PDB file of C-alpha atoms in Angstrom:
ATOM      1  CA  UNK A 251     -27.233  16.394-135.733  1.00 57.00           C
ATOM      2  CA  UNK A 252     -30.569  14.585-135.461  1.00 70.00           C
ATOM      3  CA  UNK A 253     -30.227  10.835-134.769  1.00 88.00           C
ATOM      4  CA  UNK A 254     -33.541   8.603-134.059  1.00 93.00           C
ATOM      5  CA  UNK A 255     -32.806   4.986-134.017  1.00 95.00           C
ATOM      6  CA  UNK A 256     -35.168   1.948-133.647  1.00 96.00           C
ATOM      7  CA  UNK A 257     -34.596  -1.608-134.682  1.00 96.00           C
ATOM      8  CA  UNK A 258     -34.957  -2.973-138.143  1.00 95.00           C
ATOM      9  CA  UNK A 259     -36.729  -5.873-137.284  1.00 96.00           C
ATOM     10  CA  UNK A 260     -38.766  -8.014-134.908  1.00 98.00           C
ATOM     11  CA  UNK A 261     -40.659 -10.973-134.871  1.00 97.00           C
ATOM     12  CA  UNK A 262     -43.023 -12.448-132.323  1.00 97.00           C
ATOM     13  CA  UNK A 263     -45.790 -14.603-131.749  1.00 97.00           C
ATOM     14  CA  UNK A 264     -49.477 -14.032-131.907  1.00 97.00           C
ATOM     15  CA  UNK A 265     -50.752 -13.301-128.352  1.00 97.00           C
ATOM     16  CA  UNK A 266     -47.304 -12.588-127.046  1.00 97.00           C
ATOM     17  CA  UNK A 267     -46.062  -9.244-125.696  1.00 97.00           C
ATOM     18  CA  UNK A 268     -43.389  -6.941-128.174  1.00 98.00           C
ATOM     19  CA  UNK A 269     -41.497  -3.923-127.272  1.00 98.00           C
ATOM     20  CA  UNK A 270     -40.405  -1.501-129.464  1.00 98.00           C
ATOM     21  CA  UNK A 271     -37.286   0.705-128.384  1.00 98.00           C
ATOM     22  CA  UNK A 272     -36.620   4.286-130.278  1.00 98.00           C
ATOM     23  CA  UNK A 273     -33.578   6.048-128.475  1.00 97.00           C
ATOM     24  CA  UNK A 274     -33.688  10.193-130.272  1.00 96.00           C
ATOM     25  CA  UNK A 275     -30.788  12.788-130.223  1.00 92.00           C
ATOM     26  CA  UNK A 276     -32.386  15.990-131.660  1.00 86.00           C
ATOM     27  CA  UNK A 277     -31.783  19.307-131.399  1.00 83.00           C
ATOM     28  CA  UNK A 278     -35.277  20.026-129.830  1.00 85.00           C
ATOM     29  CA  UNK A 279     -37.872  18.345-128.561  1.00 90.00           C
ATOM     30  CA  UNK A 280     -42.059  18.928-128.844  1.00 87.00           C
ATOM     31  CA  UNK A 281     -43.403  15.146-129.016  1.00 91.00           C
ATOM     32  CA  UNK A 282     -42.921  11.842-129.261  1.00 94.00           C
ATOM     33  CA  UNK A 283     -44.940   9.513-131.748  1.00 94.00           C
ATOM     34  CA  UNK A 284     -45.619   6.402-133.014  1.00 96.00           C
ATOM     35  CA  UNK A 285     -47.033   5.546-136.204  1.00 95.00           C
ATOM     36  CA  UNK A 286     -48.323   2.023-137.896  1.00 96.00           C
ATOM     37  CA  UNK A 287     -47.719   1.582-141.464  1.00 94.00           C
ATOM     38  CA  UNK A 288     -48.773  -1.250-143.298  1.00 94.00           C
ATOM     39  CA  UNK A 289     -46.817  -2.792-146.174  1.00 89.00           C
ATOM     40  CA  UNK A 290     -47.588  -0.085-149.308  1.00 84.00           C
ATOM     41  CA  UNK A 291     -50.192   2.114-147.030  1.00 87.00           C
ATOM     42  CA  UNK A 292     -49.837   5.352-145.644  1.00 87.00           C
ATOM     43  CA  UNK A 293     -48.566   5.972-141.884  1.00 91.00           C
ATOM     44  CA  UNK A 294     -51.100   6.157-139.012  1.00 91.00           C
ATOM     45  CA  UNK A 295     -50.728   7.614-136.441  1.00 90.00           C
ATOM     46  CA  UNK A 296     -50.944   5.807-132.842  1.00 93.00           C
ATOM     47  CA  UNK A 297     -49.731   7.245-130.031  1.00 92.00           C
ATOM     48  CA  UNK A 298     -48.395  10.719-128.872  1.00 91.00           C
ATOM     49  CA  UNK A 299     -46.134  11.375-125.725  1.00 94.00           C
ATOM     50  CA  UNK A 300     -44.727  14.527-124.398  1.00 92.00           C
ATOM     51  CA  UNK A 301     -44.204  14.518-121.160  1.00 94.00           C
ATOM     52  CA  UNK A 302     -42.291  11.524-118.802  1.00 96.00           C
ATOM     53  CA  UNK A 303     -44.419   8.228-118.236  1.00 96.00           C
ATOM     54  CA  UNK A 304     -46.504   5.452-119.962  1.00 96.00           C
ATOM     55  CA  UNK A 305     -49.931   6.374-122.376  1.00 93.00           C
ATOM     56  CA  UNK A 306     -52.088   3.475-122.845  1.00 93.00           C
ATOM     57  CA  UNK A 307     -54.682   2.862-125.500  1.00 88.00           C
ATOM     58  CA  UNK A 308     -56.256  -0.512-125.380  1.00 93.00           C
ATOM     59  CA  UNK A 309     -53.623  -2.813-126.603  1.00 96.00           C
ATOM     60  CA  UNK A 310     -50.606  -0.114-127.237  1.00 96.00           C
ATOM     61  CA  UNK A 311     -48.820   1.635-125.205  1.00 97.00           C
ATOM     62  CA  UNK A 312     -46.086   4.268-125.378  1.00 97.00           C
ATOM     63  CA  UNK A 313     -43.740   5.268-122.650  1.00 98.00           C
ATOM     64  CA  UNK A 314     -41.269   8.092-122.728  1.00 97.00           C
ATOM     65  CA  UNK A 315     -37.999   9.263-120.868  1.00 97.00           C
ATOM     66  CA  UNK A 316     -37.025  12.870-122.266  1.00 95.00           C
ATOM     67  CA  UNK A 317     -33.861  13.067-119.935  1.00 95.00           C
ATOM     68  CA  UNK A 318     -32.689   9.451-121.485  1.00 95.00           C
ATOM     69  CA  UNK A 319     -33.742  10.451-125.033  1.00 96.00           C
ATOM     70  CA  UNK A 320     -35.812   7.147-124.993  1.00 97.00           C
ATOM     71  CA  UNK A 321     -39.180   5.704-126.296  1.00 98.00           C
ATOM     72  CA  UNK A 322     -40.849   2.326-126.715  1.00 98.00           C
ATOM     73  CA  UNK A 323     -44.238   1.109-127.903  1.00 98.00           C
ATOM     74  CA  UNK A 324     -45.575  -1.676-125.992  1.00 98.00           C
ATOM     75  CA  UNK A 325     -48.033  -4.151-127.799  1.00 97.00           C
ATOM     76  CA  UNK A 326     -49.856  -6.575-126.190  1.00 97.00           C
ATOM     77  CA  UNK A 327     -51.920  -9.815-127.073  1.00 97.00           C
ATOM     78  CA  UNK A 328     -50.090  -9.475-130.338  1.00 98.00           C
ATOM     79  CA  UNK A 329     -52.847 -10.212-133.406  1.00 97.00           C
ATOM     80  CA  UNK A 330     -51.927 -11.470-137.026  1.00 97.00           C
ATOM     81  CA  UNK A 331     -53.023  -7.737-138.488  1.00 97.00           C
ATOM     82  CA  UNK A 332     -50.317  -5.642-135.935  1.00 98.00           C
ATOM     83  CA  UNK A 333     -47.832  -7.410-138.769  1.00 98.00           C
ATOM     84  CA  UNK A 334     -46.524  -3.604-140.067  1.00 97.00           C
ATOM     85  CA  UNK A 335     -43.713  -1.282-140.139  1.00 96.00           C
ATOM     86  CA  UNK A 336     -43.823   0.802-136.294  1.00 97.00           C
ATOM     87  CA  UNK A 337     -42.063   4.319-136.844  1.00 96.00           C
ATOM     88  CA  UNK A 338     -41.270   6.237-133.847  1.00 96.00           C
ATOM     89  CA  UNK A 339     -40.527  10.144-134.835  1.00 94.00           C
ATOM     90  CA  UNK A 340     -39.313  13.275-132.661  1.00 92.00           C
ATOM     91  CA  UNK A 341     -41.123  16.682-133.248  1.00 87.00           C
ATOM     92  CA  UNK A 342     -39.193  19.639-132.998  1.00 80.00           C
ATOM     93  CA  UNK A 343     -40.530  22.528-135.436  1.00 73.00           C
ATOM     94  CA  UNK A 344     -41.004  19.686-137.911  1.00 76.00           C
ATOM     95  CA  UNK A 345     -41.573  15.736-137.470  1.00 83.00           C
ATOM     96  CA  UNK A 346     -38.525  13.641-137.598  1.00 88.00           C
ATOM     97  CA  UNK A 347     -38.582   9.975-138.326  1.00 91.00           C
ATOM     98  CA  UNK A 348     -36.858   7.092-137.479  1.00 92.00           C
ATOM     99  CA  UNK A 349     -36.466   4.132-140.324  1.00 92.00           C
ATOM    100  CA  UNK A 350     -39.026   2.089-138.917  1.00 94.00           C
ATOM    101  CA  UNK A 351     -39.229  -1.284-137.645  1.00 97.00           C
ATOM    102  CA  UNK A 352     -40.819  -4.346-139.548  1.00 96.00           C
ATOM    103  CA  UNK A 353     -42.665  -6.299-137.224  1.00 98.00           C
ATOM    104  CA  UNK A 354     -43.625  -9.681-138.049  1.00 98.00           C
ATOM    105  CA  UNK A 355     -46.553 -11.640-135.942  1.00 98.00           C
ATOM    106  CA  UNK A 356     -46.103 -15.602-136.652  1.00 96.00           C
ATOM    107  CA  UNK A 357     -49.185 -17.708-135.428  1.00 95.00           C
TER     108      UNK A 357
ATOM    109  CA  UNK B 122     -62.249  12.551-140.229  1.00 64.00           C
ATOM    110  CA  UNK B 123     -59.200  14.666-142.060  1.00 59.00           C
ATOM    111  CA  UNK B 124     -58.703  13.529-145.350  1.00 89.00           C
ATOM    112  CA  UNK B 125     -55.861  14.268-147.127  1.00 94.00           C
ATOM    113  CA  UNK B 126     -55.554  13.080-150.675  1.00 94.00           C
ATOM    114  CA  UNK B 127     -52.796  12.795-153.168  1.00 95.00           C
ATOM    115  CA  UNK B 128     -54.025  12.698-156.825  1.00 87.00           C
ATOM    116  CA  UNK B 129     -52.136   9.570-158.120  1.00 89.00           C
ATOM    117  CA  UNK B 130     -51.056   6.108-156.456  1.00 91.00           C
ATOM    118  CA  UNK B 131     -49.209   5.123-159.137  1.00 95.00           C
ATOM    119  CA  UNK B 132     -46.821   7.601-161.463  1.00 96.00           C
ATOM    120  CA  UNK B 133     -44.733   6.450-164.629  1.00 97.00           C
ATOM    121  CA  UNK B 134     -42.323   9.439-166.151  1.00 97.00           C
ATOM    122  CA  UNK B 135     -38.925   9.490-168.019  1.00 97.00           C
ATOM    123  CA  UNK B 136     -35.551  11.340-167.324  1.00 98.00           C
ATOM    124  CA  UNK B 137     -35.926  14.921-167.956  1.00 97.00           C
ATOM    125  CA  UNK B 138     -39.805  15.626-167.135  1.00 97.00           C
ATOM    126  CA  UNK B 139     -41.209  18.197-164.961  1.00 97.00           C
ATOM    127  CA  UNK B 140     -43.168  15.833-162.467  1.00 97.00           C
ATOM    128  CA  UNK B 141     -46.005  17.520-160.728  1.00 97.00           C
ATOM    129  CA  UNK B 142     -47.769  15.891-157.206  1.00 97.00           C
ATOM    130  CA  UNK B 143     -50.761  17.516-155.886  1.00 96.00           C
ATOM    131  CA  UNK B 144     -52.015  17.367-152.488  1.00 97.00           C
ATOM    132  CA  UNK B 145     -55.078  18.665-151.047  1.00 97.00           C
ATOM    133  CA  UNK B 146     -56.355  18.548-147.229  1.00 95.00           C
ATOM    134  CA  UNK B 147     -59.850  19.293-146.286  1.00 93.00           C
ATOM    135  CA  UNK B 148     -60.010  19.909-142.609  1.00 84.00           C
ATOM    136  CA  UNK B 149     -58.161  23.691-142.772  1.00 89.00           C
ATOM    137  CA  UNK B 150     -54.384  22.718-141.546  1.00 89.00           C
ATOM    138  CA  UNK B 151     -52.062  25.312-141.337  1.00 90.00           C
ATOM    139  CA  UNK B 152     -48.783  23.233-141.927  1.00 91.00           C
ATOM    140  CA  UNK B 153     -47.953  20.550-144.809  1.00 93.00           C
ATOM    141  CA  UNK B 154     -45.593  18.185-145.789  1.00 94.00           C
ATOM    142  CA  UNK B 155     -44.156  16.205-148.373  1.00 96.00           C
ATOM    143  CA  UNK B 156     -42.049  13.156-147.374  1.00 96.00           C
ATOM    144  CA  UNK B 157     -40.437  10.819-149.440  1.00 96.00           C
ATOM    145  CA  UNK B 158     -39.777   7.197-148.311  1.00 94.00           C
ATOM    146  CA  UNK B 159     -37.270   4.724-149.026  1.00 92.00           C
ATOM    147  CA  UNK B 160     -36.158   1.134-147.605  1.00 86.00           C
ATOM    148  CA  UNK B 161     -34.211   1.702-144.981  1.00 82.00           C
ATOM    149  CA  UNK B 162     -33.929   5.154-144.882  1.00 85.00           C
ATOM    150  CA  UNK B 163     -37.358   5.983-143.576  1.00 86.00           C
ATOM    151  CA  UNK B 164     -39.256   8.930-143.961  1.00 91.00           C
ATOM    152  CA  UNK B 165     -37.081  12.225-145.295  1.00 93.00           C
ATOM    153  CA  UNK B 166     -38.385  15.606-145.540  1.00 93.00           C
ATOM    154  CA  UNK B 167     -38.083  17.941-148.706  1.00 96.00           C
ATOM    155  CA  UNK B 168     -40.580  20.754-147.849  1.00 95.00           C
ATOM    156  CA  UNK B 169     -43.025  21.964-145.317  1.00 93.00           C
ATOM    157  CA  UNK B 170     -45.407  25.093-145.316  1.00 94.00           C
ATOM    158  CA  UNK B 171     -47.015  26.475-142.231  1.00 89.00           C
ATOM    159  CA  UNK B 172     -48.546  28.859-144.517  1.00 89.00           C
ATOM    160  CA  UNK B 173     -50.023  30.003-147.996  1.00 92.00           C
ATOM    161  CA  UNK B 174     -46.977  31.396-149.923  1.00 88.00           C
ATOM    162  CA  UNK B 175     -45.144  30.079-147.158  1.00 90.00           C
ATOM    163  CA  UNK B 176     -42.454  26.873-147.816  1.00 94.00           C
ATOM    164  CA  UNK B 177     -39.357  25.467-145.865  1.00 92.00           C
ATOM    165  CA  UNK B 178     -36.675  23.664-147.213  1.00 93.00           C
ATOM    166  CA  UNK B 179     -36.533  20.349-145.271  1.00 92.00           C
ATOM    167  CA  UNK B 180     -33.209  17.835-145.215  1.00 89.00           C
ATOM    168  CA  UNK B 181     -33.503  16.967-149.036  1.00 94.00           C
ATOM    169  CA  UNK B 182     -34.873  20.131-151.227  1.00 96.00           C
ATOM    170  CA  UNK B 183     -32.264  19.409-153.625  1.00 96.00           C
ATOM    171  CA  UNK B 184     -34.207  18.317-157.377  1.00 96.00           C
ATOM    172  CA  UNK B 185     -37.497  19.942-155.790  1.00 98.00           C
ATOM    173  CA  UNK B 186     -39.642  22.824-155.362  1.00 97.00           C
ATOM    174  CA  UNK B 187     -43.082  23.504-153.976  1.00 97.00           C
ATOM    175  CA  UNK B 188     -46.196  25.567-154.383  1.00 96.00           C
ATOM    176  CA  UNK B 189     -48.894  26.510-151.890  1.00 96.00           C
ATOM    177  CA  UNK B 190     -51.087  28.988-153.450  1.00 94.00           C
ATOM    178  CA  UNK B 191     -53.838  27.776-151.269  1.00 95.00           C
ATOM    179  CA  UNK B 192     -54.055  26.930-147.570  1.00 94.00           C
ATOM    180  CA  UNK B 193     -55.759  23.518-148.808  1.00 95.00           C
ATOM    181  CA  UNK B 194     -53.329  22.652-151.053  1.00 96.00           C
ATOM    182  CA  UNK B 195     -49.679  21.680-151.664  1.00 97.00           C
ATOM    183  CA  UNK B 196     -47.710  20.292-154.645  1.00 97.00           C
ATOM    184  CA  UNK B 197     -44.309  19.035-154.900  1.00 98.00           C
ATOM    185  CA  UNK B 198     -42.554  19.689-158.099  1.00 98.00           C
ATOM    186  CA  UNK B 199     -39.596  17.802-159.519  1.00 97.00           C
ATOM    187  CA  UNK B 200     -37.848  20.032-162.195  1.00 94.00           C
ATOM    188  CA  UNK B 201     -36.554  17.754-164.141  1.00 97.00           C
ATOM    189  CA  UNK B 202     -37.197  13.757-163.191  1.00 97.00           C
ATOM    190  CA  UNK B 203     -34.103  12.257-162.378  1.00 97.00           C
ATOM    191  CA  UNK B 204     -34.178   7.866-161.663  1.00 97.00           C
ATOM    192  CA  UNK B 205     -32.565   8.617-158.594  1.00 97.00           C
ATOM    193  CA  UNK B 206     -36.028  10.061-157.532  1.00 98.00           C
ATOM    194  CA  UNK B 207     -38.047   7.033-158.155  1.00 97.00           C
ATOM    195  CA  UNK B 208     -39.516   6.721-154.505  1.00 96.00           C
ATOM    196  CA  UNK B 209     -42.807   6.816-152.253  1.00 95.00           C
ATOM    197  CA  UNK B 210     -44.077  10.545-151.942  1.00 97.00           C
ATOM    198  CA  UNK B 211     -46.035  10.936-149.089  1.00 96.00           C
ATOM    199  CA  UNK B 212     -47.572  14.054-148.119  1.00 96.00           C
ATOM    200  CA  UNK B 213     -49.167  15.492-144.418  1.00 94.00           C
ATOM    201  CA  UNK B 214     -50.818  18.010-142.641  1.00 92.00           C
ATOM    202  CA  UNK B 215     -51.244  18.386-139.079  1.00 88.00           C
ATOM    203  CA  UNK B 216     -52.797  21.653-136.793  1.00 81.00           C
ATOM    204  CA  UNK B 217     -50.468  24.369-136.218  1.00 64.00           C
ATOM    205  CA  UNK B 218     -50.486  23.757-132.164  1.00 57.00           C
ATOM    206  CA  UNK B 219     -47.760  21.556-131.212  1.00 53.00           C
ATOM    207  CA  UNK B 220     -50.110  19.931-128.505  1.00 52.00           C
ATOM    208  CA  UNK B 221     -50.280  16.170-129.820  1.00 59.00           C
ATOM    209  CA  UNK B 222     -50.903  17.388-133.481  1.00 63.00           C
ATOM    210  CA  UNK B 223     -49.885  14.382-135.164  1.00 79.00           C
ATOM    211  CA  UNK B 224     -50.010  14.268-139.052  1.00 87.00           C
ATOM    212  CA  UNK B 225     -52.122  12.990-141.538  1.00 89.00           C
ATOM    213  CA  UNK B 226     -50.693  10.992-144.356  1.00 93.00           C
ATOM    214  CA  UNK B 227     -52.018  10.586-147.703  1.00 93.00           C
ATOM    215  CA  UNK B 228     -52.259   7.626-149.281  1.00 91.00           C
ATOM    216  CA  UNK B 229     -48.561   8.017-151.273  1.00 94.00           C
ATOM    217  CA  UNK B 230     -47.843   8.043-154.819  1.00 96.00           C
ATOM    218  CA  UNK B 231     -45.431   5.647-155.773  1.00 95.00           C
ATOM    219  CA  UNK B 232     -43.158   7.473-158.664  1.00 97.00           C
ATOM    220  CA  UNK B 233     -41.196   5.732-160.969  1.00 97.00           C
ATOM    221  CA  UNK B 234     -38.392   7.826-163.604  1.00 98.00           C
ATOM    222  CA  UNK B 235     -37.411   5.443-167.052  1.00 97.00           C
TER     223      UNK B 235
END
């Protein structure tokens, strides 16, 4: 089967650091992403992995292990807008996605 | 930019009707997608195309089928509208390289079946 788990939710506080852990069990393996979604918007996408290590893009960053089946989005100086839903999804010959996690920013 | 566009935000039908939702992508992807979203369930796949004439079943076909008669667009059809298909539709398209091609939402069509 195809498992891709993340937490439901997070909170933290503007200017803070959050992580964001996806573990993945899927039956192949072409890319790791993260997407932003607003509350009633489409998904964005943010960040793309495929090989081991960290990607950094200004304030985000993604790292992957493929041998531990493990992701997380890093966010730093946390602003009032990064308040969204943060999927992390697994493509194999199609995109797979986790259930998202709702991340709140409090001031 | 890719755009990709879905023709309604918001969609009202009863029990029983044949529900069309178009899509249409203007940057010449090869592969599309149509999602449907739910709370807490995420993001679940009915059908994907890499192709004109082309169409996959994805993890949830069951209630749907699709057309792509052209590479630029893709409709979902529900045969006959069901409540238990009141959802978010979201539909994508992405390259056909697997090298970082992330997709492309649209903006969603919220449906609701009466």
């Amino acid at each position: 089967g195809q498992n891709i788990d993340q937490p439901t939710e997070m909170t933290a506080t503007e200017g803070a650091i959050v992580q964001i852990n996806c573990t993945y069990q899927t039956s192949g393996f072409n890319g790791l992403f993260w997407y932003q979604q607003h509350a009633g918007e489409a998904p964005t996408f943010l960040s793309y992995n495929v090989l081991d290590g960290l990607e950094e893009k200004g304030r985000f960053s993604s790292f992957l292990s493929r041998s531990k089946g493990y992701s997380y989005l890093l966010l730093k100086e946390l602003q009032m807008k990064d308040s969204a839903s943060y999927l992390c999804a697994v493509r194999d010959n199609d995109m797979r996605f986790g259930a998202g996690t709702r991340l709140t920013v409090k001031p | 930019d890719v755009k990709v566009t879905q023709s309604s935000r918001y969609l009202v039908k009863r029990t029983g009707e044949k529900v069309f939702l178009e899509c249409v992508q203007d940057m010449d992807h090869e592969n599309m997608f149509w999602y449907r979203q739910d709370p807490g369930l995420g993001l679940r796949l009915i059908y994907f195309s890499y192709d004109v004439k082309m169409k996959e079943k994805g993890d949830i076909p069951e209630g749907y089928s699709v057309s792509r008669e052209k590479k630029e667009r893709f409709s979902l059809i529900l045969e006959s509208a069901s409540t238990n298909q009141t959802s978010m539709y979201l539909c994508a398209s992405s390259t056909g390289t697997t090298s970082g091609g992330g997709y492309t939402f649209g903006s969603g069509t919220r449906l609701t079946v009466v």
